[in-house]
Amino acid sequence: EIANAELASARSEAESAKQSLQMACDQSDFSRQETVLMLSEAESFIERLEEATTALLGAAMKPLMTELSTTITYSSTSPVAASELSAIESTVAVASAGASQPKNLLQEPISDEQGTGPAPFLPRRLVQGQQPPKAGVGGGGALPQ
């Protein structure tokens, strides 16, 4: 439950950061392409966060499940203990499955600069030798201090 609460909190914070980024990009002089690229990178980060959290949750649950199974096996063979273990195992399975479902954070497609349709697909990684977009007016340098 704690791991799921932490994951939910991390997702909420990431979604809030994504919305803040979207608002900042909308209010700045970034082009649509730069905005989409930044949001794509944010989505990629969140996916990696979810994968790491899921792996951590799975690793933490394995020893616990082994210990519970051993304890219940040695302490009692009653149907009540078996049903409790089964309930715990199903809860863990549901939590693990739910945590591993990727989320599409770009729920609403961002339209192109003319507002006529979805923005073109942008690859997540830059081609070797390609430079990332520059911030600032006209895309040519650092932001003013």
PDB file of C-alpha atoms in Angstrom:
ATOM      1  CA  GLU A   1       0.000   0.000   0.000  1.00  0.00           C
ATOM      2  CA  ILE A   2       2.835   2.381   0.844  1.00  0.00           C
ATOM      3  CA  ALA A   3       4.564   1.746  -2.493  1.00  0.00           C
ATOM      4  CA  ASN A   4       1.290   2.281  -4.369  1.00  0.00           C
ATOM      5  CA  ALA A   5       0.664   5.507  -2.453  1.00  0.00           C
ATOM      6  CA  GLU A   6       4.183   6.692  -3.291  1.00  0.00           C
ATOM      7  CA  LEU A   7       3.663   5.792  -6.955  1.00  0.00           C
ATOM      8  CA  ALA A   8       0.344   7.657  -7.020  1.00  0.00           C
ATOM      9  CA  SER A   9       2.006  10.665  -5.392  1.00  0.00           C
ATOM     10  CA  ALA A  10       4.872  10.578  -7.913  1.00  0.00           C
ATOM     11  CA  ARG A  11       2.404  10.334 -10.800  1.00  0.00           C
ATOM     12  CA  SER A  12       0.438  13.281  -9.418  1.00  0.00           C
ATOM     13  CA  GLU A  13       3.583  15.387  -9.032  1.00  0.00           C
ATOM     14  CA  ALA A  14       4.755  14.447 -12.520  1.00  0.00           C
ATOM     15  CA  GLU A  15       1.368  15.317 -14.027  1.00  0.00           C
ATOM     16  CA  SER A  16       1.424  18.663 -12.193  1.00  0.00           C
ATOM     17  CA  ALA A  17       4.933  19.351 -13.494  1.00  0.00           C
ATOM     18  CA  LYS A  18       3.803  18.434 -17.016  1.00  0.00           C
ATOM     19  CA  GLN A  19       0.883  20.868 -16.783  1.00  0.00           C
ATOM     20  CA  SER A  20       3.173  23.612 -15.474  1.00  0.00           C
ATOM     21  CA  LEU A  21       5.577  22.933 -18.332  1.00  0.00           C
ATOM     22  CA  GLN A  22       2.701  23.104 -20.822  1.00  0.00           C
ATOM     23  CA  MET A  23       1.560  26.471 -19.402  1.00  0.00           C
ATOM     24  CA  ALA A  24       5.116  27.848 -19.417  1.00  0.00           C
ATOM     25  CA  CYS A  25       5.627  26.742 -23.009  1.00  0.00           C
ATOM     26  CA  ASP A  26       2.295  28.234 -24.076  1.00  0.00           C
ATOM     27  CA  GLN A  27       3.268  31.582 -22.530  1.00  0.00           C
ATOM     28  CA  SER A  28       6.784  31.642 -23.964  1.00  0.00           C
ATOM     29  CA  ASP A  29       8.217  32.013 -27.416  1.00  0.00           C
ATOM     30  CA  PHE A  30       8.926  28.287 -27.811  1.00  0.00           C
ATOM     31  CA  SER A  31       7.760  26.823 -31.076  1.00  0.00           C
ATOM     32  CA  ARG A  32       5.188  24.042 -31.085  1.00  0.00           C
ATOM     33  CA  GLN A  33       7.888  21.581 -32.090  1.00  0.00           C
ATOM     34  CA  GLU A  34      10.034  22.511 -29.077  1.00  0.00           C
ATOM     35  CA  THR A  35       6.984  22.255 -26.802  1.00  0.00           C
ATOM     36  CA  VAL A  36       6.106  18.789 -28.091  1.00  0.00           C
ATOM     37  CA  LEU A  37       9.721  17.673 -27.696  1.00  0.00           C
ATOM     38  CA  MET A  38       9.837  18.904 -24.095  1.00  0.00           C
ATOM     39  CA  LEU A  39       6.545  17.190 -23.249  1.00  0.00           C
ATOM     40  CA  SER A  40       7.767  13.998 -24.901  1.00  0.00           C
ATOM     41  CA  GLU A  41      10.875  14.055 -22.719  1.00  0.00           C
ATOM     42  CA  ALA A  42       8.714  14.631 -19.620  1.00  0.00           C
ATOM     43  CA  GLU A  43       6.531  11.657 -20.585  1.00  0.00           C
ATOM     44  CA  SER A  44       9.630   9.499 -21.101  1.00  0.00           C
ATOM     45  CA  PHE A  45      10.910  10.458 -17.641  1.00  0.00           C
ATOM     46  CA  ILE A  46       7.582   9.553 -16.048  1.00  0.00           C
ATOM     47  CA  GLU A  47       7.546   6.178 -17.839  1.00  0.00           C
ATOM     48  CA  ARG A  48      11.049   5.429 -16.523  1.00  0.00           C
ATOM     49  CA  LEU A  49       9.919   6.463 -13.027  1.00  0.00           C
ATOM     50  CA  GLU A  50       6.950   4.079 -13.228  1.00  0.00           C
ATOM     51  CA  GLU A  51       9.139   1.217 -14.491  1.00  0.00           C
ATOM     52  CA  ALA A  52      11.649   1.743 -11.679  1.00  0.00           C
ATOM     53  CA  THR A  53       8.889   1.940  -9.066  1.00  0.00           C
ATOM     54  CA  THR A  54       7.273  -1.232 -10.403  1.00  0.00           C
ATOM     55  CA  ALA A  55      10.601  -3.070 -10.317  1.00  0.00           C
ATOM     56  CA  LEU A  56      11.221  -1.848  -6.776  1.00  0.00           C
ATOM     57  CA  LEU A  57       7.736  -2.911  -5.704  1.00  0.00           C
ATOM     58  CA  GLY A  58       8.220  -6.370  -7.232  1.00  0.00           C
ATOM     59  CA  ALA A  59      11.624  -6.810  -5.606  1.00  0.00           C
ATOM     60  CA  ALA A  60      10.261  -5.745  -2.217  1.00  0.00           C
ATOM     61  CA  MET A  61       7.234  -8.045  -2.436  1.00  0.00           C
ATOM     62  CA  LYS A  62       9.083 -11.297  -3.313  1.00  0.00           C
ATOM     63  CA  PRO A  63      10.800 -11.808   0.072  1.00  0.00           C
ATOM     64  CA  LEU A  64       7.640 -10.728   1.863  1.00  0.00           C
ATOM     65  CA  MET A  65       5.532 -13.248  -0.041  1.00  0.00           C
ATOM     66  CA  THR A  66       8.074 -16.023   0.642  1.00  0.00           C
ATOM     67  CA  GLU A  67       8.094 -15.181   4.340  1.00  0.00           C
ATOM     68  CA  LEU A  68       4.293 -15.029   4.521  1.00  0.00           C
ATOM     69  CA  SER A  69       3.946 -18.305   2.663  1.00  0.00           C
ATOM     70  CA  THR A  70       6.472 -20.034   4.935  1.00  0.00           C
ATOM     71  CA  THR A  71       4.911 -18.594   8.097  1.00  0.00           C
ATOM     72  CA  ILE A  72       1.407 -19.602   7.123  1.00  0.00           C
ATOM     73  CA  THR A  73       2.533 -23.061   5.978  1.00  0.00           C
ATOM     74  CA  TYR A  74       4.328 -23.829   9.247  1.00  0.00           C
ATOM     75  CA  SER A  75       1.933 -22.114  11.637  1.00  0.00           C
ATOM     76  CA  SER A  76      -1.323 -23.451  10.323  1.00  0.00           C
ATOM     77  CA  THR A  77      -2.856 -25.452   7.541  1.00  0.00           C
ATOM     78  CA  SER A  78      -6.305 -24.037   8.231  1.00  0.00           C
ATOM     79  CA  PRO A  79      -8.482 -22.840   5.335  1.00  0.00           C
ATOM     80  CA  VAL A  80      -8.575 -19.364   6.916  1.00  0.00           C
ATOM     81  CA  ALA A  81      -4.780 -18.957   6.694  1.00  0.00           C
ATOM     82  CA  ALA A  82      -4.770 -20.254   3.116  1.00  0.00           C
ATOM     83  CA  SER A  83      -7.528 -17.839   2.083  1.00  0.00           C
ATOM     84  CA  GLU A  84      -5.683 -14.932   3.731  1.00  0.00           C
ATOM     85  CA  LEU A  85      -2.516 -15.797   1.808  1.00  0.00           C
ATOM     86  CA  SER A  86      -4.515 -16.081  -1.403  1.00  0.00           C
ATOM     87  CA  ALA A  87      -6.084 -12.661  -0.786  1.00  0.00           C
ATOM     88  CA  ILE A  88      -2.657 -11.118  -0.147  1.00  0.00           C
ATOM     89  CA  GLU A  89      -1.202 -12.724  -3.276  1.00  0.00           C
ATOM     90  CA  SER A  90      -4.074 -11.460  -5.434  1.00  0.00           C
ATOM     91  CA  THR A  91      -3.735  -7.956  -3.964  1.00  0.00           C
ATOM     92  CA  VAL A  92      -0.012  -7.958  -4.789  1.00  0.00           C
ATOM     93  CA  ALA A  93      -0.705  -9.237  -8.307  1.00  0.00           C
ATOM     94  CA  VAL A  94      -3.318  -6.524  -8.914  1.00  0.00           C
ATOM     95  CA  ALA A  95      -1.044  -3.813  -7.478  1.00  0.00           C
ATOM     96  CA  SER A  96       1.900  -4.962  -9.579  1.00  0.00           C
ATOM     97  CA  ALA A  97      -0.210  -5.161 -12.743  1.00  0.00           C
ATOM     98  CA  GLY A  98      -1.720  -1.728 -12.105  1.00  0.00           C
ATOM     99  CA  ALA A  99       1.672  -0.165 -11.448  1.00  0.00           C
ATOM    100  CA  SER A 100       3.113  -1.537 -14.673  1.00  0.00           C
ATOM    101  CA  GLN A 101       0.444  -0.125 -16.985  1.00  0.00           C
ATOM    102  CA  PRO A 102       2.023   2.723 -18.969  1.00  0.00           C
ATOM    103  CA  LYS A 103       0.104   5.971 -19.034  1.00  0.00           C
ATOM    104  CA  ASN A 104      -0.183   8.216 -22.078  1.00  0.00           C
ATOM    105  CA  LEU A 105       0.354  11.623 -20.529  1.00  0.00           C
ATOM    106  CA  LEU A 106      -0.284  13.507 -23.739  1.00  0.00           C
ATOM    107  CA  GLN A 107      -4.023  12.857 -23.464  1.00  0.00           C
ATOM    108  CA  GLU A 108      -4.964  15.692 -25.784  1.00  0.00           C
ATOM    109  CA  PRO A 109      -2.965  15.944 -29.003  1.00  0.00           C
ATOM    110  CA  ILE A 110      -1.150  19.214 -29.424  1.00  0.00           C
ATOM    111  CA  SER A 111      -2.168  20.832 -32.693  1.00  0.00           C
ATOM    112  CA  ASP A 112       0.326  22.143 -35.199  1.00  0.00           C
ATOM    113  CA  GLU A 113       1.134  25.843 -35.361  1.00  0.00           C
ATOM    114  CA  GLN A 114      -1.767  26.543 -37.737  1.00  0.00           C
ATOM    115  CA  GLY A 115      -4.160  24.747 -35.369  1.00  0.00           C
ATOM    116  CA  THR A 116      -5.309  22.455 -38.178  1.00  0.00           C
ATOM    117  CA  GLY A 117      -4.260  19.083 -36.879  1.00  0.00           C
ATOM    118  CA  PRO A 118      -1.964  17.101 -34.653  1.00  0.00           C
ATOM    119  CA  ALA A 119       1.664  18.096 -34.483  1.00  0.00           C
ATOM    120  CA  PRO A 120       4.052  15.872 -36.425  1.00  0.00           C
ATOM    121  CA  PHE A 121       5.556  12.906 -34.612  1.00  0.00           C
ATOM    122  CA  LEU A 122       8.863  13.694 -32.995  1.00  0.00           C
ATOM    123  CA  PRO A 123      11.418  11.001 -32.144  1.00  0.00           C
ATOM    124  CA  ARG A 124      12.395  10.802 -28.485  1.00  0.00           C
ATOM    125  CA  ARG A 125      16.109  10.645 -29.231  1.00  0.00           C
ATOM    126  CA  LEU A 126      18.083  13.076 -31.342  1.00  0.00           C
ATOM    127  CA  VAL A 127      19.850  11.663 -34.371  1.00  0.00           C
ATOM    128  CA  GLN A 128      23.607  11.485 -33.808  1.00  0.00           C
ATOM    129  CA  GLY A 129      25.173  14.847 -34.581  1.00  0.00           C
ATOM    130  CA  GLN A 130      21.863  16.720 -34.323  1.00  0.00           C
ATOM    131  CA  GLN A 131      21.677  19.579 -31.836  1.00  0.00           C
ATOM    132  CA  PRO A 132      18.762  20.046 -29.409  1.00  0.00           C
ATOM    133  CA  PRO A 133      16.602  23.137 -29.998  1.00  0.00           C
ATOM    134  CA  LYS A 134      17.856  26.363 -28.443  1.00  0.00           C
ATOM    135  CA  ALA A 135      15.687  28.438 -26.129  1.00  0.00           C
ATOM    136  CA  GLY A 136      15.049  32.118 -26.714  1.00  0.00           C
ATOM    137  CA  VAL A 137      13.756  34.454 -29.379  1.00  0.00           C
ATOM    138  CA  GLY A 138      14.065  32.966 -32.830  1.00  0.00           C
ATOM    139  CA  GLY A 139      15.504  29.763 -31.413  1.00  0.00           C
ATOM    140  CA  GLY A 140      19.034  31.172 -31.420  1.00  0.00           C
ATOM    141  CA  GLY A 141      20.569  31.180 -27.971  1.00  0.00           C
ATOM    142  CA  ALA A 142      20.142  31.173 -24.244  1.00  0.00           C
ATOM    143  CA  LEU A 143      17.339  32.887 -22.401  1.00  0.00           C
ATOM    144  CA  PRO A 144      18.154  36.403 -21.148  1.00  0.00           C
ATOM    145  CA  GLN A 145      19.145  36.634 -17.493  1.00  0.00           C
TER     146      GLN A 145
END
